[in-house]
XYZ file of C-alpha atoms in Angstrom:
654
model
C 0.000 0.000 0.000
C 2.846 2.425 0.811
C 4.469 1.826 -2.613
C 1.099 2.438 -4.227
C 0.590 5.743 -2.395
C 4.161 6.796 -3.224
C 3.563 6.080 -6.938
C 0.299 8.075 -6.863
C 1.933 11.072 -5.094
C 4.902 11.095 -7.499
C 2.653 11.121 -10.566
C 0.315 13.758 -9.118
C 3.275 16.074 -8.503
C 4.307 15.814 -12.175
C 2.765 17.423 -15.246
C -0.072 18.053 -15.938
C -1.413 17.819 -12.351
C 1.339 19.568 -10.237
C -0.438 18.990 -6.918
C 2.646 19.413 -4.613
C 1.583 16.589 -2.294
C 3.662 14.552 0.098
C 2.726 11.242 1.693
C 1.311 12.872 4.834
C -0.746 15.585 3.141
C -2.092 13.151 0.544
C -3.065 10.601 3.193
C -4.825 13.309 5.242
C -7.111 14.361 2.377
C -10.827 14.310 3.154
C -13.217 12.122 1.090
C -14.528 15.102 -0.909
C -10.977 16.236 -1.762
C -9.981 12.678 -2.702
C -12.957 12.435 -5.058
C -11.940 15.767 -6.607
C -8.427 14.375 -7.254
C -9.969 11.314 -8.936
C -12.226 13.574 -11.010
C -9.202 15.677 -12.100
C -7.444 12.555 -13.368
C -10.591 11.447 -15.223
C -10.885 14.957 -16.707
C -7.304 14.652 -17.996
C -8.310 11.407 -19.723
C -11.704 12.693 -20.943
C -12.159 16.523 -21.058
C -15.948 16.110 -20.648
C -15.371 15.167 -16.996
C -14.196 18.669 -15.980
C -16.646 19.234 -13.110
C -16.462 20.716 -9.616
C -17.974 17.904 -7.545
C -19.062 20.376 -4.870
C -21.641 21.652 -7.358
C -22.839 18.147 -8.238
C -25.007 15.659 -6.372
C -23.081 12.659 -4.917
C -25.292 10.163 -6.791
C -24.668 11.903 -10.113
C -20.911 12.007 -9.429
C -20.798 8.289 -8.652
C -22.920 7.434 -11.719
C -20.704 9.542 -14.019
C -17.471 8.051 -12.674
C -18.804 4.480 -12.819
C -19.893 4.894 -16.440
C -16.466 6.252 -17.484
C -14.624 3.526 -15.553
C -16.829 0.967 -17.311
C -15.873 2.476 -20.688
C -12.191 2.378 -19.684
C -12.691 -1.323 -18.711
C -11.629 -0.982 -15.101
C -12.376 -4.178 -13.152
C -12.575 -3.809 -9.359
C -11.109 -6.736 -7.411
C -13.548 -9.261 -5.895
C -16.943 -10.745 -6.687
C -20.469 -9.275 -6.954
C -20.666 -8.382 -3.256
C -17.361 -6.532 -3.601
C -18.844 -4.683 -6.581
C -21.610 -3.281 -4.375
C -18.962 -2.338 -1.787
C -16.962 -0.662 -4.559
C -19.957 1.444 -5.638
C -20.711 2.456 -2.059
C -17.054 3.303 -1.414
C -16.922 5.411 -4.563
C -19.953 7.411 -3.358
C -18.495 8.141 0.100
C -14.880 8.581 -1.088
C -13.387 5.576 0.737
C -9.582 5.403 0.558
C -9.332 1.587 0.091
C -11.544 2.003 -2.989
C -10.097 5.248 -4.433
C -6.375 4.419 -4.103
C -6.416 1.352 -6.455
C -8.414 3.350 -9.026
C -5.898 6.220 -8.937
C -2.966 3.781 -9.240
C -4.587 2.013 -12.209
C -5.419 5.293 -14.012
C -1.973 6.850 -13.517
C -0.206 3.706 -14.789
C -1.851 3.853 -18.252
C -2.968 7.455 -18.815
C -1.940 7.602 -22.503
C -3.685 4.343 -23.367
C -6.846 5.400 -21.522
C -6.918 8.768 -23.320
C -7.018 6.941 -26.643
C -9.709 4.558 -25.361
C -11.860 7.444 -24.101
C -11.461 9.281 -27.431
C -12.564 6.208 -29.405
C -15.458 5.521 -27.018
C -17.091 8.835 -27.968
C -17.510 7.590 -31.542
C -17.657 3.789 -31.246
C -20.129 3.211 -28.387
C -23.321 2.440 -30.253
C -26.516 4.152 -29.184
C -29.198 1.477 -28.825
C -32.522 2.574 -30.347
C -35.678 0.653 -29.268
C -37.218 -1.506 -31.967
C -40.583 0.278 -31.806
C -38.893 3.585 -32.736
C -37.137 1.958 -35.692
C -40.536 1.391 -37.300
C -40.477 5.077 -38.234
C -38.728 5.536 -41.583
C -36.989 8.770 -40.566
C -35.561 7.213 -37.412
C -34.527 4.067 -39.310
C -32.733 6.125 -42.021
C -30.967 8.231 -39.399
C -29.872 5.104 -37.515
C -28.570 3.578 -40.749
C -26.558 6.737 -41.520
C -25.239 6.662 -37.959
C -24.013 3.076 -38.366
C -22.415 3.876 -41.751
C -20.589 6.868 -40.258
C -19.360 4.680 -37.403
C -17.951 2.141 -39.866
C -16.331 4.952 -41.879
C -14.736 6.300 -38.696
C -13.311 2.850 -37.915
C -11.786 2.622 -41.393
C -10.285 6.118 -41.254
C -8.869 5.536 -37.790
C -7.193 2.314 -38.920
C -5.688 4.102 -41.933
C -4.465 6.912 -39.697
C -2.803 4.449 -37.323
C -1.208 2.626 -40.251
C 0.160 5.899 -41.610
C 1.557 6.785 -38.196
C 3.340 3.448 -37.983
C 4.271 3.170 -41.692
C 7.701 4.755 -41.167
C 7.836 7.203 -44.099
C 10.948 9.305 -43.729
C 11.789 12.735 -45.119
C 14.551 11.211 -47.224
C 12.054 9.116 -49.175
C 9.873 12.171 -49.718
C 12.857 14.184 -51.004
C 13.404 11.625 -53.763
C 10.451 13.216 -55.574
C 12.527 16.358 -56.139
C 14.792 14.463 -58.515
C 11.900 13.686 -60.878
C 11.374 15.914 -63.924
C 8.553 18.538 -63.661
C 8.036 17.660 -60.017
C 6.769 21.174 -59.253
C 4.035 20.898 -61.888
C 3.131 17.420 -60.691
C 2.903 18.614 -57.090
C 0.717 21.514 -58.194
C -1.630 19.162 -60.109
C -1.770 16.773 -57.124
C -2.578 19.691 -54.838
C -5.363 20.830 -57.157
C -6.688 17.247 -57.356
C -6.793 17.004 -53.553
C -8.570 20.362 -53.299
C -11.152 19.330 -55.902
C -11.762 15.995 -54.139
C -12.265 17.782 -50.847
C -14.629 20.218 -52.568
C -16.518 17.304 -54.162
C -16.933 15.633 -50.764
C -18.071 18.917 -49.240
C -20.618 19.479 -52.036
C -21.920 15.907 -51.719
C -22.307 16.348 -47.980
C -24.027 19.695 -48.503
C -26.353 18.105 -51.083
C -27.287 15.340 -48.641
C -27.948 17.889 -45.898
C -30.167 19.918 -48.220
C -32.078 16.760 -49.180
C -32.660 15.980 -45.519
C -33.735 19.549 -44.848
C -36.127 19.415 -47.823
C -37.617 16.135 -46.612
C -38.129 17.515 -43.087
C -39.581 20.739 -44.502
C -42.086 18.768 -46.614
C -43.106 16.760 -43.566
C -43.522 19.926 -41.496
C -45.569 21.501 -44.297
C -47.882 18.483 -44.408
C -48.341 18.551 -40.645
C -49.066 22.277 -40.664
C -51.544 21.874 -43.530
C -53.352 19.100 -41.682
C -53.473 21.223 -38.541
C -54.769 24.191 -40.540
C -57.520 22.063 -42.123
C -58.571 20.636 -38.773
C -58.598 24.103 -37.172
C -60.634 25.578 -40.039
C -63.032 22.683 -39.878
C -63.331 23.069 -36.105
C -63.890 26.829 -36.333
C -66.363 26.671 -39.232
C -69.553 26.266 -37.208
C -68.168 27.141 -33.793
C -70.326 29.299 -31.533
C -69.165 31.147 -28.415
C -71.804 29.444 -26.236
C -70.831 25.946 -27.326
C -67.120 26.712 -26.967
C -67.658 28.137 -23.475
C -69.742 25.139 -22.493
C -67.107 22.760 -23.830
C -64.338 24.629 -22.051
C -66.314 24.598 -18.803
C -66.797 20.840 -19.082
C -63.116 20.333 -19.797
C -62.142 22.603 -16.891
C -64.418 20.598 -14.594
C -62.873 17.366 -15.789
C -59.326 18.673 -15.411
C -60.065 20.132 -11.974
C -61.531 16.790 -10.901
C -58.425 14.997 -12.160
C -56.085 17.468 -10.425
C -57.934 17.924 -7.124
C -59.423 14.464 -6.560
C -58.087 11.674 -8.747
C -54.381 12.480 -8.984
C -53.982 13.302 -5.227
C -55.664 10.003 -4.318
C -53.419 8.076 -6.678
C -50.367 9.932 -5.345
C -51.379 9.202 -1.752
C -51.906 5.529 -2.562
C -48.511 5.351 -4.258
C -46.873 7.033 -1.249
C -48.530 4.579 1.136
C -47.473 1.667 -1.028
C -43.905 3.022 -1.203
C -43.808 3.527 2.575
C -45.100 0.007 3.115
C -42.524 -1.458 0.704
C -39.709 0.523 2.343
C -40.857 -0.712 5.725
C -40.937 -4.301 4.469
C -37.499 -3.915 2.852
C -35.976 -2.436 6.032
C -37.227 -5.292 8.210
C -35.093 -8.448 8.576
C -35.906 -11.617 6.707
C -38.854 -13.545 8.175
C -38.826 -17.255 8.884
C -41.600 -19.835 8.933
C -42.342 -19.243 12.610
C -42.712 -15.485 12.018
C -45.159 -16.136 9.177
C -47.215 -18.468 11.357
C -47.308 -15.842 14.085
C -48.457 -13.171 11.608
C -51.171 -15.495 10.276
C -52.439 -16.122 13.800
C -52.541 -12.373 14.490
C -54.435 -11.774 11.233
C -56.975 -14.452 12.156
C -57.466 -12.913 15.606
C -57.988 -9.444 14.114
C -60.468 -10.851 11.564
C -62.468 -12.518 14.335
C -62.513 -9.256 16.288
C -63.734 -7.399 13.193
C -66.496 -9.957 12.641
C -67.580 -9.644 16.282
C -67.734 -5.854 16.003
C -69.791 -6.135 12.802
C -72.223 -8.525 14.514
C -72.579 -6.175 17.477
C -73.230 -3.279 15.133
C -75.857 -5.267 13.240
C -77.550 -6.294 16.520
C -77.879 -2.669 17.583
C -79.647 -1.884 14.275
C -79.825 1.876 14.708
C -82.102 3.438 12.035
C -80.100 6.644 11.683
C -76.867 4.739 11.286
C -78.483 2.443 8.709
C -79.641 5.465 6.676
C -76.198 7.010 6.869
C -74.595 3.741 5.817
C -76.993 3.598 2.868
C -76.034 7.146 1.843
C -72.351 6.348 2.325
C -72.715 3.274 0.168
C -74.446 5.275 -2.555
C -71.780 7.988 -2.338
C -68.987 5.411 -2.598
C -70.710 3.784 -5.592
C -71.082 7.164 -7.312
C -67.450 8.072 -6.594
C -66.269 4.723 -7.994
C -68.394 5.222 -11.094
C -66.992 8.718 -11.458
C -63.431 7.448 -11.195
C -64.165 4.666 -13.674
C -65.677 7.128 -16.178
C -62.722 9.478 -15.725
C -60.325 6.627 -16.443
C -62.388 5.602 -19.484
C -62.333 9.187 -20.740
C -58.574 9.402 -20.235
C -58.061 6.116 -22.077
C -60.366 7.285 -24.854
C -58.348 10.490 -25.229
C -55.084 8.567 -25.400
C -56.601 6.144 -27.900
C -57.892 9.064 -29.976
C -54.464 10.696 -30.114
C -52.835 7.404 -31.092
C -55.466 6.841 -33.777
C -54.963 10.356 -35.143
C -51.229 9.707 -35.347
C -51.889 6.417 -37.106
C -54.293 8.097 -39.532
C -51.737 10.766 -40.392
C -49.092 8.092 -40.884
C -51.358 6.036 -43.148
C -52.293 9.165 -45.121
C -48.636 9.963 -45.730
C -47.973 6.376 -46.804
C -50.948 6.507 -49.188
C -49.627 9.724 -50.739
C -46.161 8.238 -51.111
C -47.538 5.152 -52.876
C -49.680 7.331 -55.158
C -53.028 6.169 -53.824
C -56.350 7.980 -54.109
C -57.310 10.725 -51.723
C -59.100 9.590 -48.592
C -62.615 10.921 -48.071
C -62.751 13.784 -45.607
C -65.228 16.129 -44.080
C -68.778 16.146 -45.403
C -68.138 13.494 -48.065
C -66.842 11.056 -45.469
C -69.779 11.844 -43.167
C -72.285 11.293 -45.970
C -70.564 8.045 -46.848
C -70.619 6.952 -43.211
C -74.277 7.951 -42.787
C -75.184 5.978 -45.931
C -73.278 2.988 -44.625
C -75.000 3.328 -41.269
C -78.457 3.468 -42.864
C -77.661 0.446 -45.008
C -76.247 -1.401 -42.045
C -79.365 -0.636 -39.979
C -81.609 -1.867 -42.810
C -79.436 -4.956 -43.179
C -79.571 -5.610 -39.454
C -83.362 -5.229 -39.405
C -83.816 -7.568 -42.377
C -81.364 -10.017 -40.886
C -83.243 -9.866 -37.583
C -86.593 -10.444 -39.355
C -85.118 -13.426 -41.217
C -83.743 -14.796 -37.967
C -87.173 -14.381 -36.333
C -88.866 -16.129 -39.268
C -86.354 -18.946 -39.095
C -86.881 -19.311 -35.373
C -90.658 -19.237 -35.779
C -90.485 -21.730 -38.651
C -88.380 -24.075 -36.565
C -90.788 -23.714 -33.649
C -93.847 -24.376 -35.864
C -92.137 -27.301 -37.518
C -91.347 -28.809 -34.144
C -94.950 -28.164 -32.989
C -96.271 -29.838 -36.123
C -94.099 -32.873 -35.514
C -95.263 -33.085 -31.917
C -98.932 -32.722 -32.932
C -98.565 -35.367 -35.658
C -96.936 -37.709 -33.187
C -99.682 -37.031 -30.653
C -102.385 -37.509 -33.335
C -100.842 -40.816 -34.381
C -100.786 -41.978 -30.762
C -104.453 -40.974 -30.266
C -105.459 -42.687 -33.516
C -103.649 -45.811 -32.489
C -105.370 -45.772 -29.070
C -108.760 -45.145 -30.759
C -108.293 -48.048 -33.184
C -107.330 -50.380 -30.342
C -110.402 -49.252 -28.385
C -112.704 -49.751 -31.413
C -111.276 -53.214 -31.982
C -111.908 -54.065 -28.338
C -115.533 -52.824 -28.562
C -116.121 -54.547 -31.893
C -116.824 -51.350 -33.927
C -113.643 -51.096 -35.972
C -113.694 -48.186 -38.552
C -116.301 -46.156 -36.676
C -114.051 -43.117 -36.092
C -112.939 -43.031 -39.748
C -116.566 -43.122 -40.910
C -117.468 -40.397 -38.420
C -114.616 -38.145 -39.634
C -115.658 -38.608 -43.269
C -119.269 -37.696 -42.456
C -118.185 -34.590 -40.566
C -115.910 -33.541 -43.429
C -118.672 -33.982 -45.982
C -121.148 -32.041 -43.858
C -118.604 -29.233 -43.370
C -117.986 -29.018 -47.095
C -121.719 -28.940 -47.726
C -122.230 -26.113 -45.194
C -119.403 -24.101 -46.746
C -120.888 -24.522 -50.228
C -124.288 -23.482 -48.946
C -122.799 -20.416 -47.228
C -120.946 -19.402 -50.361
C -124.123 -19.756 -52.391
C -126.010 -17.611 -49.865
C -123.672 -14.654 -50.341
C -124.902 -12.162 -52.853
C -123.087 -9.698 -55.063
C -124.569 -6.680 -53.234
C -123.021 -7.776 -49.990
C -119.633 -8.120 -51.611
C -119.868 -4.692 -53.290
C -120.956 -3.098 -50.013
C -117.957 -4.630 -48.318
C -115.625 -3.294 -50.999
C -117.040 0.220 -50.588
C -116.568 0.082 -46.837
C -113.020 -1.067 -47.235
C -112.192 1.680 -49.733
C -113.685 4.346 -47.495
C -111.797 3.005 -44.513
C -108.508 3.045 -46.439
C -109.073 6.632 -47.612
C -109.846 7.714 -44.045
C -106.675 6.111 -42.739
C -104.598 7.736 -45.483
C -106.025 11.186 -44.776
C -105.437 10.684 -41.032
C -101.826 9.514 -41.547
C -100.859 12.220 -44.100
C -99.895 14.961 -41.560
C -98.160 12.409 -39.383
C -96.083 11.201 -42.324
C -95.260 14.779 -43.291
C -94.155 15.545 -39.742
C -92.160 12.302 -39.671
C -90.270 13.300 -42.825
C -89.382 16.675 -41.291
C -88.262 14.987 -38.078
C -86.105 12.539 -40.010
C -84.440 15.384 -41.900
C -83.925 17.286 -38.669
C -82.499 14.168 -37.023
C -79.971 13.775 -39.827
C -78.967 17.436 -39.552
C -78.584 17.158 -35.769
C -76.547 13.979 -36.128
C -74.245 15.675 -38.616
C -73.917 18.738 -36.348
C -73.225 16.473 -33.368
C -70.423 14.719 -35.280
C -68.909 18.055 -36.285
C -69.064 19.388 -32.732
C -67.559 16.187 -31.466
C -64.630 16.480 -33.879
C -64.138 20.127 -32.806
C -64.230 19.082 -29.171
C -61.731 16.301 -29.782
C -59.275 18.592 -31.576
C -59.570 21.270 -28.886
C -59.240 18.658 -26.138
C -56.119 17.212 -27.762
C -54.524 20.685 -27.962
C -55.319 21.501 -24.352
C -54.155 18.085 -23.220
C -50.801 18.545 -24.961
C -50.415 21.997 -23.394
C -51.273 20.591 -19.977
C -48.772 17.742 -20.343
C -46.066 20.221 -21.377
C -46.811 22.420 -18.382
C -46.787 19.413 -16.074
C -43.400 18.353 -17.420
C -42.033 21.859 -16.930
C -43.414 22.013 -13.376
C -41.990 18.566 -12.612
C -38.579 19.567 -13.948
C -38.601 22.822 -11.977
C -39.592 20.980 -8.814
C -36.797 18.478 -9.234
C -34.353 21.300 -9.893
C -35.633 23.140 -6.804
C -35.203 20.019 -4.662
C -31.685 19.489 -5.980
C -30.755 23.097 -5.316
C -32.286 22.942 -1.846
C -30.403 19.745 -0.944
C -27.196 21.239 -2.347
C -27.785 24.373 -0.297
C -28.302 22.402 2.909
C -25.264 20.251 2.224
C -23.105 23.319 1.517
C -24.444 25.069 4.607
C -23.595 22.066 6.799
C -20.114 21.840 5.307
C -19.583 25.570 5.940
C -20.689 25.225 9.558
C -18.402 22.238 10.082
C -15.495 24.110 8.561
C -16.250 27.172 10.688
C -16.271 25.063 13.856
C -13.010 23.381 12.883
C -11.470 26.756 11.966
C -12.609 28.262 15.272
C -11.144 25.377 17.237
C -7.879 25.562 15.282
C -7.683 29.345 15.842
C -8.335 29.027 19.571
C -5.775 26.247 19.850
C -3.196 28.315 17.957
C -3.829 31.349 20.176
C -3.470 29.313 23.354
C -0.393 27.496 22.064
C 1.366 30.735 20.979
C 0.401 32.611 24.170
C 3.219 33.486 26.589
C 1.008 32.943 29.618
C 1.800 29.518 31.072
C -1.617 29.331 32.687
C -3.276 29.761 29.289
C -0.845 27.346 27.692
C -1.918 24.669 30.116
C -5.471 24.980 28.771
C -4.309 24.034 25.268
C -5.485 20.683 23.958
C -1.928 19.678 23.130
C -0.778 20.375 26.679
C -3.745 18.514 28.098
C -3.085 15.520 25.855
C 0.631 15.622 26.804
C -0.270 15.748 30.501
C -2.759 12.887 30.107
C -0.164 10.829 28.232
C 2.406 11.414 31.014
C -0.109 10.501 33.707
C -1.104 7.351 31.854
C 2.553 6.407 31.378
C 3.240 6.869 35.137
C 0.126 4.881 35.968
C 1.221 2.118 33.591
C 4.703 2.076 35.152
C 3.222 1.774 38.667
C 0.890 -0.992 37.552
C 3.751 -2.883 35.906
C 5.786 -2.685 39.151
C 2.796 -3.961 41.131
C 2.353 -6.741 38.617
C 6.030 -7.718 38.979
C 5.807 -7.774 42.769
C 2.621 -9.836 42.708
C 4.129 -12.244 40.191
C 7.213 -12.735 42.463
C 5.193 -13.266 45.682
C 2.511 -15.365 44.027
C 4.089 -18.792 44.822
C 4.818 -18.211 48.559
C 1.464 -16.532 49.051
C -0.379 -19.458 47.482
C 1.573 -21.873 49.730
C 0.772 -19.823 52.831
C -2.901 -19.664 51.871
C -2.963 -23.467 51.499
C -1.383 -23.867 54.972
C -4.013 -21.574 56.478
C -6.791 -23.568 54.817
C -5.331 -26.828 56.219
C -4.995 -25.273 59.707
C -8.605 -24.060 59.502
C -9.741 -27.560 58.523
C -7.796 -29.126 61.421
C -9.271 -26.736 63.958
C -12.744 -27.414 62.647
C -12.124 -31.166 63.086
C -10.996 -30.621 66.681
C -14.053 -28.534 67.365
C -16.329 -31.265 66.077
C -14.548 -33.895 68.198
C -14.827 -31.748 71.315
C -18.519 -31.162 70.800
C -19.078 -34.863 70.234
C -17.187 -35.676 73.438
C -19.295 -33.250 75.449
C -22.518 -34.760 74.165
C -21.575 -38.400 75.006
C -21.170 -39.996 78.497
C -17.701 -40.082 79.938
C -16.110 -43.486 79.262
C -12.584 -42.517 80.277
C -10.316 -39.721 81.481
C -8.355 -37.355 79.263
C -4.946 -36.289 80.633
C -2.848 -33.560 78.987
C 0.914 -33.969 79.359
C 3.646 -32.327 77.377
C 1.228 -30.832 74.883
C -0.389 -34.210 74.203
C -3.853 -35.545 75.092
C -4.147 -39.072 76.564
C -7.346 -41.061 77.161
C -7.303 -43.414 80.146
C -10.132 -45.964 80.338
């Protein structure tokens, strides 16, 4: 590590850094200063990295440095867990993370400069596949790839020329050739003309692109102009005001009710997820405990609901009914608002698709699409035909259903008639009058035919003529009665068509106006969101800078006070200095350590004899206790002998 730091300090003191560090001053750098040193080295490799990190958020600094180190192919030591440690250390300016990066960068500065220069042109910008469906984007991406390949070829040629080894002596050989001045002049003119040709070709391509974009802009503007003229053709101030009021109500509902609720729900969900993420991992026993708690709470809720239902307060029931209706209405309102929002988005996407298809039709030389009144007339004709077709189709379906039903009824009746006939024949055979029913049916049929013939003969021509007159008079009366109704019906049909056409026109005007206002609102929301983010960044930067200033002021004040006390000639003041206090504390601790070491030495020397003496005292105490027990036992028993003490000895005489 010391060799690494020495290498870093030596290279930082050289050109182009000239930091004038030594090992002590470099090792005492704060994390912010160390990150600034790393950023200076990265700026030397890539000039785009020239940034004062005090004016940049720490997350942005770390992201920028990580992306450049990834381009330079720096591989931190360790596995995936060490990678997360590396990112965290880069954010906080950790020395064990920064020092290896500085050493690696300073070892290969020239090579990394070349790599960073090539990365600006050779790192491919990935375009999503859905954007490549647009022809303009696809052509631009193709040109971008072709330019990248051309850059690779030119760079290889440049490197080959640098390493080809052409010397000035070989170039001077041209001077010996005849008319070399004229040849050089012609070659110079040829090079100038080629450069001019390339410039003109590039300029021609740029003008073609500009013309194509101008044509597209002209088409868009013409379409917008047509739609605006069409919208303003039959526009009235009252209808516009009414439409604007409805849109303002809808937007105010979205801003004041729907969006705040969604934002609050998202905040609650985020808070809950953060809480879950911050908690430790749960085991099976914890899950079982949570399930038991949930079951207990559910039982308590059910009990409370039962108690509430048993009370059955009429006022509360009415309020609950109103609350339920209000919640249903609010849910319906939210659902309709979401449907309206989806319909608006779908309308905008369909308009874009229509414009795209129109442009494709024009490019392929197709016929003009019907617009305006012609398209409406065509649609109304199609609608009328489709309604007639649907009615006829419905009538046919009803006839088919009725025919099937009648056919099935006929089959059932025939089957029933056959069964009855069979039963009747069996009954007649049993009674001995077989054929009676058939004879009866024939007689009835003949009598019916005879009565019909007689009735027809009884009708006279006068009756028939009188009936015809009555019918003709009745028809004329019905026609005269229905004539004003039919006239009024024709007028109403015409008026209905006019109102339908006007409704479609107003709807198209409303849609165009709504799309314009929606785009303006989205732009304003984006601007407000950007300004809020910028305000939050500036506020956090202000607080961070303010805290750093306060910390530096406190450190500066302490350093100034310490310097004043240390330089002061008053010994009493000098003793108050932190250095003097630390020196005094160090001396006291050294004396205390010396005393404790001497005590430890003395205890270590006297440990053996002291342990021996303690053992002897324990043995003596045990012996005396034994004597005490013997004496007490002797006192409690009857005397069986005499104890005589002579010469310090006890003798028992029986």
